[in-house]
mmCIF file with all atom_site columns, C-alpha atoms in Angstrom:
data_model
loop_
_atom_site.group_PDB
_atom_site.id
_atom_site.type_symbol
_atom_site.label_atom_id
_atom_site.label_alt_id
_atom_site.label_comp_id
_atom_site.label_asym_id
_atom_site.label_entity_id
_atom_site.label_seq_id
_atom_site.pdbx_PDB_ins_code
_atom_site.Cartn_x
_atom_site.Cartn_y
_atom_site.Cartn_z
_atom_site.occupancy
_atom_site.B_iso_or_equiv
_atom_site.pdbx_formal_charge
_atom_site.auth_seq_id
_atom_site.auth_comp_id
_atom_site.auth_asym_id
_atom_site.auth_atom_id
_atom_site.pdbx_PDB_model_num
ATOM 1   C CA . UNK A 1 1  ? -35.998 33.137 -26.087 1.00 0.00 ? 1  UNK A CA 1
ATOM 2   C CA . UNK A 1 2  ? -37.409 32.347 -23.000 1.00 0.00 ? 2  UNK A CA 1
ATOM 3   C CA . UNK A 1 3  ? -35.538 30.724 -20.086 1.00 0.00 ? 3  UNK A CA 1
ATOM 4   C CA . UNK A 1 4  ? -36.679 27.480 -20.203 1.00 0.00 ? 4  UNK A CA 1
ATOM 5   C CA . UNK A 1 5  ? -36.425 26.681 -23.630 1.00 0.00 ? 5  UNK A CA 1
ATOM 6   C CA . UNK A 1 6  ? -32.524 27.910 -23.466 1.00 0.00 ? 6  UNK A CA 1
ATOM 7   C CA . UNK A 1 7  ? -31.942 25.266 -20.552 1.00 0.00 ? 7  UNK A CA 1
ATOM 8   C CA . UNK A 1 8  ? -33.469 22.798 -22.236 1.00 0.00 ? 8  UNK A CA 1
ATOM 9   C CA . UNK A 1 9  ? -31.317 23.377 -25.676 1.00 0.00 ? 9  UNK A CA 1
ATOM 10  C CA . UNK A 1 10 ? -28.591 23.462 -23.662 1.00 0.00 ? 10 UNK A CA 1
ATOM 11  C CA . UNK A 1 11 ? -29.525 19.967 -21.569 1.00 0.00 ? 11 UNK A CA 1
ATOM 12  C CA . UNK A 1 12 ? -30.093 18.296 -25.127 1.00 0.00 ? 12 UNK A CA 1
ATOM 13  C CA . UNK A 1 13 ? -26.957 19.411 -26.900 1.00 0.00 ? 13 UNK A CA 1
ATOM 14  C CA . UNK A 1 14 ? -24.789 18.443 -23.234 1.00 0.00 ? 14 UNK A CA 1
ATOM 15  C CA . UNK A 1 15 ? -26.762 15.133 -23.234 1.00 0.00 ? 15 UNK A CA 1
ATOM 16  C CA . UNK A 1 16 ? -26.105 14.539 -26.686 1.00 0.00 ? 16 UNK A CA 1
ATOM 17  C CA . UNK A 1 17 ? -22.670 15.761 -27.031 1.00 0.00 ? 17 UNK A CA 1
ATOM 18  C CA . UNK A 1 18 ? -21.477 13.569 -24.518 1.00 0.00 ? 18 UNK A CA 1
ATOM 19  C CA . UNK A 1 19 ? -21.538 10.435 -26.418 1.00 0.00 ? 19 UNK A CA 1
ATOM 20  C CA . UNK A 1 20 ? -18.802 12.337 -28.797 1.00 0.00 ? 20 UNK A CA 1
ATOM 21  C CA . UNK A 1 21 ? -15.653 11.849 -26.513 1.00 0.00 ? 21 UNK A CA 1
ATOM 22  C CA . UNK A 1 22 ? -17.037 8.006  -25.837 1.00 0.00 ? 22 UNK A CA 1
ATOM 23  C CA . UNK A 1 23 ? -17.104 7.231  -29.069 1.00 0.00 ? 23 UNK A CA 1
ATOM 24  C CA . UNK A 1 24 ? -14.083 8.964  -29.937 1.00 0.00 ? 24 UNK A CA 1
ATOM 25  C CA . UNK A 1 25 ? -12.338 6.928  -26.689 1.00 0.00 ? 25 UNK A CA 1
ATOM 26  C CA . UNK A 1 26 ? -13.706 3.763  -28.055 1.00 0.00 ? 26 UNK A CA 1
ATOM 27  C CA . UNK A 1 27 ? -12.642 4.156  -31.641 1.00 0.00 ? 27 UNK A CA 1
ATOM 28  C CA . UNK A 1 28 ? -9.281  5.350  -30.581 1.00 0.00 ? 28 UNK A CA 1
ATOM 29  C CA . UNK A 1 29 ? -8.311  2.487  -27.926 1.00 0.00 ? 29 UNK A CA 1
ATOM 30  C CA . UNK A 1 30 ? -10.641 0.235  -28.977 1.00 0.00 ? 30 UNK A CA 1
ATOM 31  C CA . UNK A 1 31 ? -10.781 -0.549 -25.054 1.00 0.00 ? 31 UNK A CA 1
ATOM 32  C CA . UNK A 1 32 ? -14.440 -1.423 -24.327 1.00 0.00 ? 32 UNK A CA 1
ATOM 33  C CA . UNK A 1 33 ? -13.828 -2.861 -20.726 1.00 0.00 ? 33 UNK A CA 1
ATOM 34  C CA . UNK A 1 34 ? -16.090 -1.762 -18.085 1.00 0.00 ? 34 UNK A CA 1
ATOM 35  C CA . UNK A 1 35 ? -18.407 -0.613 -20.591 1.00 0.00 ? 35 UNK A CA 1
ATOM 36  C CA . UNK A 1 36 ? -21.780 -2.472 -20.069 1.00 0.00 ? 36 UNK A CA 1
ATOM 37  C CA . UNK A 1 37 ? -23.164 -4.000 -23.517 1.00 0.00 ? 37 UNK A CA 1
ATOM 38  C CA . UNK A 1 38 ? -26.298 -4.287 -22.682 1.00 0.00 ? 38 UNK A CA 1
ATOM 39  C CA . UNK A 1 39 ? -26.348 -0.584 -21.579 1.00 0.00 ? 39 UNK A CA 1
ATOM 40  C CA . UNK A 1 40 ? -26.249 0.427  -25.464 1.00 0.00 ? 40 UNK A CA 1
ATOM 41  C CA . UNK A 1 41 ? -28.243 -2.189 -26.649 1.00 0.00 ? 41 UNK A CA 1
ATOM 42  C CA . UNK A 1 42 ? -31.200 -1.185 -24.553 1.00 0.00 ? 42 UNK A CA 1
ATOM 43  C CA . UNK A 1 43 ? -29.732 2.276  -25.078 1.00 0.00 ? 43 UNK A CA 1
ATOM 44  C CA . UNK A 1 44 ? -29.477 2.085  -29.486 1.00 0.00 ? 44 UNK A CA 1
ATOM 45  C CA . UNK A 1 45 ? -32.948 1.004  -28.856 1.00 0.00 ? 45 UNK A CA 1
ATOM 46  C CA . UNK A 1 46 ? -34.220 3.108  -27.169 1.00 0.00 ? 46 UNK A CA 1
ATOM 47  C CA . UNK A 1 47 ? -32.631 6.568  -29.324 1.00 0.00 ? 47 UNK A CA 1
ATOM 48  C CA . UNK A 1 48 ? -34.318 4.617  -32.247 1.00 0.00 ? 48 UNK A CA 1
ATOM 49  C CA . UNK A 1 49 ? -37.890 4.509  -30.550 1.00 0.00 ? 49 UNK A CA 1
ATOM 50  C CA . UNK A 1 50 ? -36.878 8.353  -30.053 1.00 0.00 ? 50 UNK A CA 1
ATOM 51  C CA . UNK A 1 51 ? -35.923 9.017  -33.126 1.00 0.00 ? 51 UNK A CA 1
ATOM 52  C CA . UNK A 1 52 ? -39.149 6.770  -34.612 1.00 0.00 ? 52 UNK A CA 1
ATOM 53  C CA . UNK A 1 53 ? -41.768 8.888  -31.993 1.00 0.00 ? 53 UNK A CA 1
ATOM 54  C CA . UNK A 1 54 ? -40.063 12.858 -33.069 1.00 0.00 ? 54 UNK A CA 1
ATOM 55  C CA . UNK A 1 55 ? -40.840 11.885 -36.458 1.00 0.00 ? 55 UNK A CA 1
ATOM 56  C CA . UNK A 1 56 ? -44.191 10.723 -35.804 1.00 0.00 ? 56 UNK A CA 1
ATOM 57  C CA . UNK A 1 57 ? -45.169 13.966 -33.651 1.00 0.00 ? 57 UNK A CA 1
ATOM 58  C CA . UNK A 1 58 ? -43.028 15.815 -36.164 1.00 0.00 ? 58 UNK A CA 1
ATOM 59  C CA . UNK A 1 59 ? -40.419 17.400 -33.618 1.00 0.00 ? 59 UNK A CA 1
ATOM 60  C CA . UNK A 1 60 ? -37.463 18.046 -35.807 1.00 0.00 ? 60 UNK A CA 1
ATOM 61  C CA . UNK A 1 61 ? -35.838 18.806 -32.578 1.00 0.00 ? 61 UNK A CA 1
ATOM 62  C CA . UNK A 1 62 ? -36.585 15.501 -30.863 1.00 0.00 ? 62 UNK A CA 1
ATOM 63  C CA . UNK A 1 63 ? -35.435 13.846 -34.251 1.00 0.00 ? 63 UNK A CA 1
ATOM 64  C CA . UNK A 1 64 ? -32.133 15.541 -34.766 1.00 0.00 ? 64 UNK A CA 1
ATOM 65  C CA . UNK A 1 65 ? -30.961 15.568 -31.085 1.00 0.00 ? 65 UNK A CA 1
ATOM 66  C CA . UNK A 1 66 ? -31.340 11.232 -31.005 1.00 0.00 ? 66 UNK A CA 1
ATOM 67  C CA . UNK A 1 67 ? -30.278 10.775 -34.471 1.00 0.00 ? 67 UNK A CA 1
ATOM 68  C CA . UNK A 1 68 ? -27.375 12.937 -33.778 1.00 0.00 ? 68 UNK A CA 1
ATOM 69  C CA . UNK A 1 69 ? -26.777 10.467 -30.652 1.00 0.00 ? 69 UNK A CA 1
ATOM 70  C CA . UNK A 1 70 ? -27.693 7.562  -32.337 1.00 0.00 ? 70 UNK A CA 1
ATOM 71  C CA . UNK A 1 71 ? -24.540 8.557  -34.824 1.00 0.00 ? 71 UNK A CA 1
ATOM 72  C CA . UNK A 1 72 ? -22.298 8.427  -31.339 1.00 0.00 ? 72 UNK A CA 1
ATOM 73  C CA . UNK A 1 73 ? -23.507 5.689  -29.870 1.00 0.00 ? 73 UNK A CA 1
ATOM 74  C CA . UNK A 1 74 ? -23.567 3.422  -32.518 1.00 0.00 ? 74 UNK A CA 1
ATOM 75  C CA . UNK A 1 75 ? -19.626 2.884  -33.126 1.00 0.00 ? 75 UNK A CA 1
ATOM 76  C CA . UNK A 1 76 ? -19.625 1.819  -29.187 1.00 0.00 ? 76 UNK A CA 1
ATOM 77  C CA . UNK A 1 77 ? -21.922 -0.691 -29.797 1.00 0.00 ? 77 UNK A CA 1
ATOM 78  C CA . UNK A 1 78 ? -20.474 -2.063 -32.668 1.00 0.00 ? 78 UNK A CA 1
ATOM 79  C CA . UNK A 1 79 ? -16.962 -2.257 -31.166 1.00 0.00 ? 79 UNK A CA 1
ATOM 80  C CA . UNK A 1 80 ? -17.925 -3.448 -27.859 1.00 0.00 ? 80 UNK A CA 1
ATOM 81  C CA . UNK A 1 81 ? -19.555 -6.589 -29.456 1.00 0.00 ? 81 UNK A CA 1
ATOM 82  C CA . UNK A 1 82 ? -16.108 -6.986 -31.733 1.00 0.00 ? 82 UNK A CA 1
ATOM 83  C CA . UNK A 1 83 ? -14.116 -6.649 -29.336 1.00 0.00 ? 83 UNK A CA 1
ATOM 84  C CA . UNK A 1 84 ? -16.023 -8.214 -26.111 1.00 0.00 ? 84 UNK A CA 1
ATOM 85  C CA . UNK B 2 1  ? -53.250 5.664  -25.809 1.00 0.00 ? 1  UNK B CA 1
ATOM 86  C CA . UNK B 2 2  ? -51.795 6.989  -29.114 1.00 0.00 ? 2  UNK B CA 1
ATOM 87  C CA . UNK B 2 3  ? -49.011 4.915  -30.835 1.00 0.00 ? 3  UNK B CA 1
ATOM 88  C CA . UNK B 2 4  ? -46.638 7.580  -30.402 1.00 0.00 ? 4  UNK B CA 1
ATOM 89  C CA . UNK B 2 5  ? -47.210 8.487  -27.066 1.00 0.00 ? 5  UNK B CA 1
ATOM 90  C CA . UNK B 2 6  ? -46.766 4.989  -26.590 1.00 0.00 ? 6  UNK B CA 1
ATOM 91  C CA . UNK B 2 7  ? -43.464 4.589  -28.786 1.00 0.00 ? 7  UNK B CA 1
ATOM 92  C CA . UNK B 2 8  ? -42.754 7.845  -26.830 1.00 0.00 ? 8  UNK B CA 1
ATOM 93  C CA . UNK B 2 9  ? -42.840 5.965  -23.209 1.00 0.00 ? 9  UNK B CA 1
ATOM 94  C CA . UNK B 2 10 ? -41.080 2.905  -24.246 1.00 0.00 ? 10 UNK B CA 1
ATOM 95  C CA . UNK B 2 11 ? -38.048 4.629  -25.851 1.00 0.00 ? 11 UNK B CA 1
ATOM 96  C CA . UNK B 2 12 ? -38.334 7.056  -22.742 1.00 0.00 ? 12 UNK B CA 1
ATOM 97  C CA . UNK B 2 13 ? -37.866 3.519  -20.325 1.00 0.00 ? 13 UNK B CA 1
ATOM 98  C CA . UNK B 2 14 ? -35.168 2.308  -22.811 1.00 0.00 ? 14 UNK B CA 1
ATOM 99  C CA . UNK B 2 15 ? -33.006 4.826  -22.611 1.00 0.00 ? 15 UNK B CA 1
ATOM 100 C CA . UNK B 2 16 ? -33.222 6.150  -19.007 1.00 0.00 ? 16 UNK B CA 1
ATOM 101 C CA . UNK B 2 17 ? -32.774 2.333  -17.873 1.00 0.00 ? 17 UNK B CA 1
ATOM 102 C CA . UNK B 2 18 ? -30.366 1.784  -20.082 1.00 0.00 ? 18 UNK B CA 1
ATOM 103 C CA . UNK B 2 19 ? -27.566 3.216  -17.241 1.00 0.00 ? 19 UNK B CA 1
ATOM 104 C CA . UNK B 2 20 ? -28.711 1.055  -14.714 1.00 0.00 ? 20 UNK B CA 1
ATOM 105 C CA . UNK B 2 21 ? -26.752 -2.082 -15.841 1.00 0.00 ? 21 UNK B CA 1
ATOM 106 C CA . UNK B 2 22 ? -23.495 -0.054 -16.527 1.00 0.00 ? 22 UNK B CA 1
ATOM 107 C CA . UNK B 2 23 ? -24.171 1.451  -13.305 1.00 0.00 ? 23 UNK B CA 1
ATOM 108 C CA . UNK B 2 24 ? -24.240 -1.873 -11.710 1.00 0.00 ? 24 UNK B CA 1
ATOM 109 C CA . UNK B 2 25 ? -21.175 -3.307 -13.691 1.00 0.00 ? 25 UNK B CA 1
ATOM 110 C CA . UNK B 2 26 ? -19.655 -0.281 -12.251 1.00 0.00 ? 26 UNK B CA 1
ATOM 111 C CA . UNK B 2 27 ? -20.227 -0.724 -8.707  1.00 0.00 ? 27 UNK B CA 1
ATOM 112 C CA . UNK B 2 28 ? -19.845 -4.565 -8.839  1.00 0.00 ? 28 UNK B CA 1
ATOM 113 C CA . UNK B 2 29 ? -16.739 -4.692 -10.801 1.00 0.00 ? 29 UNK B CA 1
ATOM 114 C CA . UNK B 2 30 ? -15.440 -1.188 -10.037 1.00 0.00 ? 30 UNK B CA 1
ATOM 115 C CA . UNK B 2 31 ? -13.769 -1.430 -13.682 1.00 0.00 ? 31 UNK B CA 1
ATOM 116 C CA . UNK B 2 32 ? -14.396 2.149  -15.606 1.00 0.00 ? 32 UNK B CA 1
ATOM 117 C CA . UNK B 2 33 ? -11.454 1.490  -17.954 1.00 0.00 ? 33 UNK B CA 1
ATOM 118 C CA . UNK B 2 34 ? -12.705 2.256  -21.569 1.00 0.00 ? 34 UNK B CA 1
ATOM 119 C CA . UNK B 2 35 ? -15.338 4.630  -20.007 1.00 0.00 ? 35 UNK B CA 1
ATOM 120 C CA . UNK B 2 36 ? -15.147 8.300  -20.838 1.00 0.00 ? 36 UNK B CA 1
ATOM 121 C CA . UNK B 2 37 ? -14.852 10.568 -18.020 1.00 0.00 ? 37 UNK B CA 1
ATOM 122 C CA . UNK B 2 38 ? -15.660 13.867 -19.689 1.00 0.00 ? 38 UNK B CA 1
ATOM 123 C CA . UNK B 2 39 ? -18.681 11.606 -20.970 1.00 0.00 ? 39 UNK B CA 1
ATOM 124 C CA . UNK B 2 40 ? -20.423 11.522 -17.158 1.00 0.00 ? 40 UNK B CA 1
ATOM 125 C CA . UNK B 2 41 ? -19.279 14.835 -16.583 1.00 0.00 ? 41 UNK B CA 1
ATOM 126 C CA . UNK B 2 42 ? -21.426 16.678 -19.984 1.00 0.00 ? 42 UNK B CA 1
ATOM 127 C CA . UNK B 2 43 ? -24.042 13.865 -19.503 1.00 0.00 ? 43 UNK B CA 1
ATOM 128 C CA . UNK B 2 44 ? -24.665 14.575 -15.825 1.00 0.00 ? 44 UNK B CA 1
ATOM 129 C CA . UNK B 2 45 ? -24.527 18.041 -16.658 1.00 0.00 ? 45 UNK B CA 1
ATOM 130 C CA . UNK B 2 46 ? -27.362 17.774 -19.308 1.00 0.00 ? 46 UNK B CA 1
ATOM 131 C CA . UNK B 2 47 ? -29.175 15.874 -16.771 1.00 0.00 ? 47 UNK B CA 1
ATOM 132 C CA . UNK B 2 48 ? -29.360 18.458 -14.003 1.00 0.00 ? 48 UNK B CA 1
ATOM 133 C CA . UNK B 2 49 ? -30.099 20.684 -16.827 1.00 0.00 ? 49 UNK B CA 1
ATOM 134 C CA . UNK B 2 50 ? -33.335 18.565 -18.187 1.00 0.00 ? 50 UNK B CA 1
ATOM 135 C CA . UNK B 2 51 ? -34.204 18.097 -14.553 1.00 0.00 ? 51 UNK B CA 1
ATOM 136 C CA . UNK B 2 52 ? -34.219 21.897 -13.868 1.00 0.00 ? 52 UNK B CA 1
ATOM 137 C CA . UNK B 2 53 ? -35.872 22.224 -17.610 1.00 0.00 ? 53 UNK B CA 1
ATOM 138 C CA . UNK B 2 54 ? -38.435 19.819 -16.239 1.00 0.00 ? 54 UNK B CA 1
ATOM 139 C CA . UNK B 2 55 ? -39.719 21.378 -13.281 1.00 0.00 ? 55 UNK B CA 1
ATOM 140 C CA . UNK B 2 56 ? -39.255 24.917 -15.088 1.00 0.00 ? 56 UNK B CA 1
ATOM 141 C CA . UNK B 2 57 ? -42.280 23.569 -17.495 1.00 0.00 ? 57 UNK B CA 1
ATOM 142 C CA . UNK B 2 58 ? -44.103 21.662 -14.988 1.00 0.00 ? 58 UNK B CA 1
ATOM 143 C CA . UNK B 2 59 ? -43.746 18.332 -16.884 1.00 0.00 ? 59 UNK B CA 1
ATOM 144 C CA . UNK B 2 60 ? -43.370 15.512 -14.627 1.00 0.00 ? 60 UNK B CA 1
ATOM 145 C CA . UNK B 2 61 ? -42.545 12.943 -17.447 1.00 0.00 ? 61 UNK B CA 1
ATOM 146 C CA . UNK B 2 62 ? -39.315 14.733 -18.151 1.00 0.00 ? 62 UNK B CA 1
ATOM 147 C CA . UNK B 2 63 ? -38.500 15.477 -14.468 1.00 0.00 ? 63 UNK B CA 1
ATOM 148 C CA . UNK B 2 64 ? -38.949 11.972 -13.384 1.00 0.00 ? 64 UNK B CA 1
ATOM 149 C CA . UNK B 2 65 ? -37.173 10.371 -16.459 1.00 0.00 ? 65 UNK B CA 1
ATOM 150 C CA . UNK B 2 66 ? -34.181 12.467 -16.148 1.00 0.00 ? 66 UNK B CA 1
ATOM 151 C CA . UNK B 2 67 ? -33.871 12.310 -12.271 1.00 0.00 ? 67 UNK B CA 1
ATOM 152 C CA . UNK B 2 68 ? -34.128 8.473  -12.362 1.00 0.00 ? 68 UNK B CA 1
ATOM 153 C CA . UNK B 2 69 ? -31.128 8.672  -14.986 1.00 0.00 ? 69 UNK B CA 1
ATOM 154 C CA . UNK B 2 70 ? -29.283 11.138 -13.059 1.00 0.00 ? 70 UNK B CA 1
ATOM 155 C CA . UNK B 2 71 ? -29.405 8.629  -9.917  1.00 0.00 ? 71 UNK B CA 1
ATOM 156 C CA . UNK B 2 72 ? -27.971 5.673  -12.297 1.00 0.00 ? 72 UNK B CA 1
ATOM 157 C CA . UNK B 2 73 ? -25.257 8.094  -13.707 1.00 0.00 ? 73 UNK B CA 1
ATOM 158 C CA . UNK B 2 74 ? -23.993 9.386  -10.854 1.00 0.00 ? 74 UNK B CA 1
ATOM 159 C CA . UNK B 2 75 ? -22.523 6.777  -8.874  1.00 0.00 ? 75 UNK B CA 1
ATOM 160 C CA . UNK B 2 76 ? -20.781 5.881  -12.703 1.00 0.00 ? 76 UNK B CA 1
ATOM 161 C CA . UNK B 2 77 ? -19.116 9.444  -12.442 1.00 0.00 ? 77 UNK B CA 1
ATOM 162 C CA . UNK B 2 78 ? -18.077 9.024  -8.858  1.00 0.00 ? 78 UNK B CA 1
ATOM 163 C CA . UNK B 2 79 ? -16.412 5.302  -9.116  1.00 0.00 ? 79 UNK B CA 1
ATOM 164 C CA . UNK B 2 80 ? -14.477 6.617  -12.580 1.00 0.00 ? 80 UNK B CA 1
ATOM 165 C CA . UNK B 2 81 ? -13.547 9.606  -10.718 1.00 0.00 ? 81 UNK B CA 1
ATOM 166 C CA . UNK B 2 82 ? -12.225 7.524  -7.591  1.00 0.00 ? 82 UNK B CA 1
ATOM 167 C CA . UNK B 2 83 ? -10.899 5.016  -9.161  1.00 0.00 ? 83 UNK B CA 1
ATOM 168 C CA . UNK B 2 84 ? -9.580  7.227  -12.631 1.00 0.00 ? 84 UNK B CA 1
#
């Protein structure tokens, strides 16, 4: 594999991975202060657009890394708007 | 313009402008309880990574998207990091 392509499987499973320990934080402590709502609204949005446009250009690489997000991101989202 | 490119563009604005109101929550209120540290460090990782990925394949779309997200992120990871 070339060079390029390994950094940039690496970038998308870092970028992607990092929603894991949020979500896990969130779910855990169900502590949502400081986190901005309308960051993952915008944000949910925005991996679903993603998610809508790798289909469309049939990138199963584009679609799994944002739906694989989308999974992590969504929890926050939903307890953030619970929980205020 | 296709549809997807332009789906592509618009979820490409969504999510890298997403960070820019939790990175101005952060700096106005200072608050990063509930945040996940180890979430800004992987993230900001990944986004040097795409940003190096970028330039490595000479697309500016990528480069610019991630570098504008990697300016919102990073005074996130510096406040939680100050402030814990």
């Amino acid at each position: 594999m070339e060079w390029a392509s390994l950094i940039g499987y690496a970038a998308a499973c870092l970028t992607t991975l990092s929603f894991l320990p949020q979500a896990i934080k969130v779910i855990a402590t169900r502590n949502t202060q400081g986190i901005s709502g309308l960051m993952y609204i915008m944000f949910v949005c925005g991996l679903v657009m993603w998610l809508i446009y790798g289909v469309m250009i049939e990138d199963t690489a584009v679609s799994m890394a944002n739906f694989m997000t989308l999974v992590f991101a969504m929890p926050i989202l939903i307890i953030k708007f619970r929980r205020g």
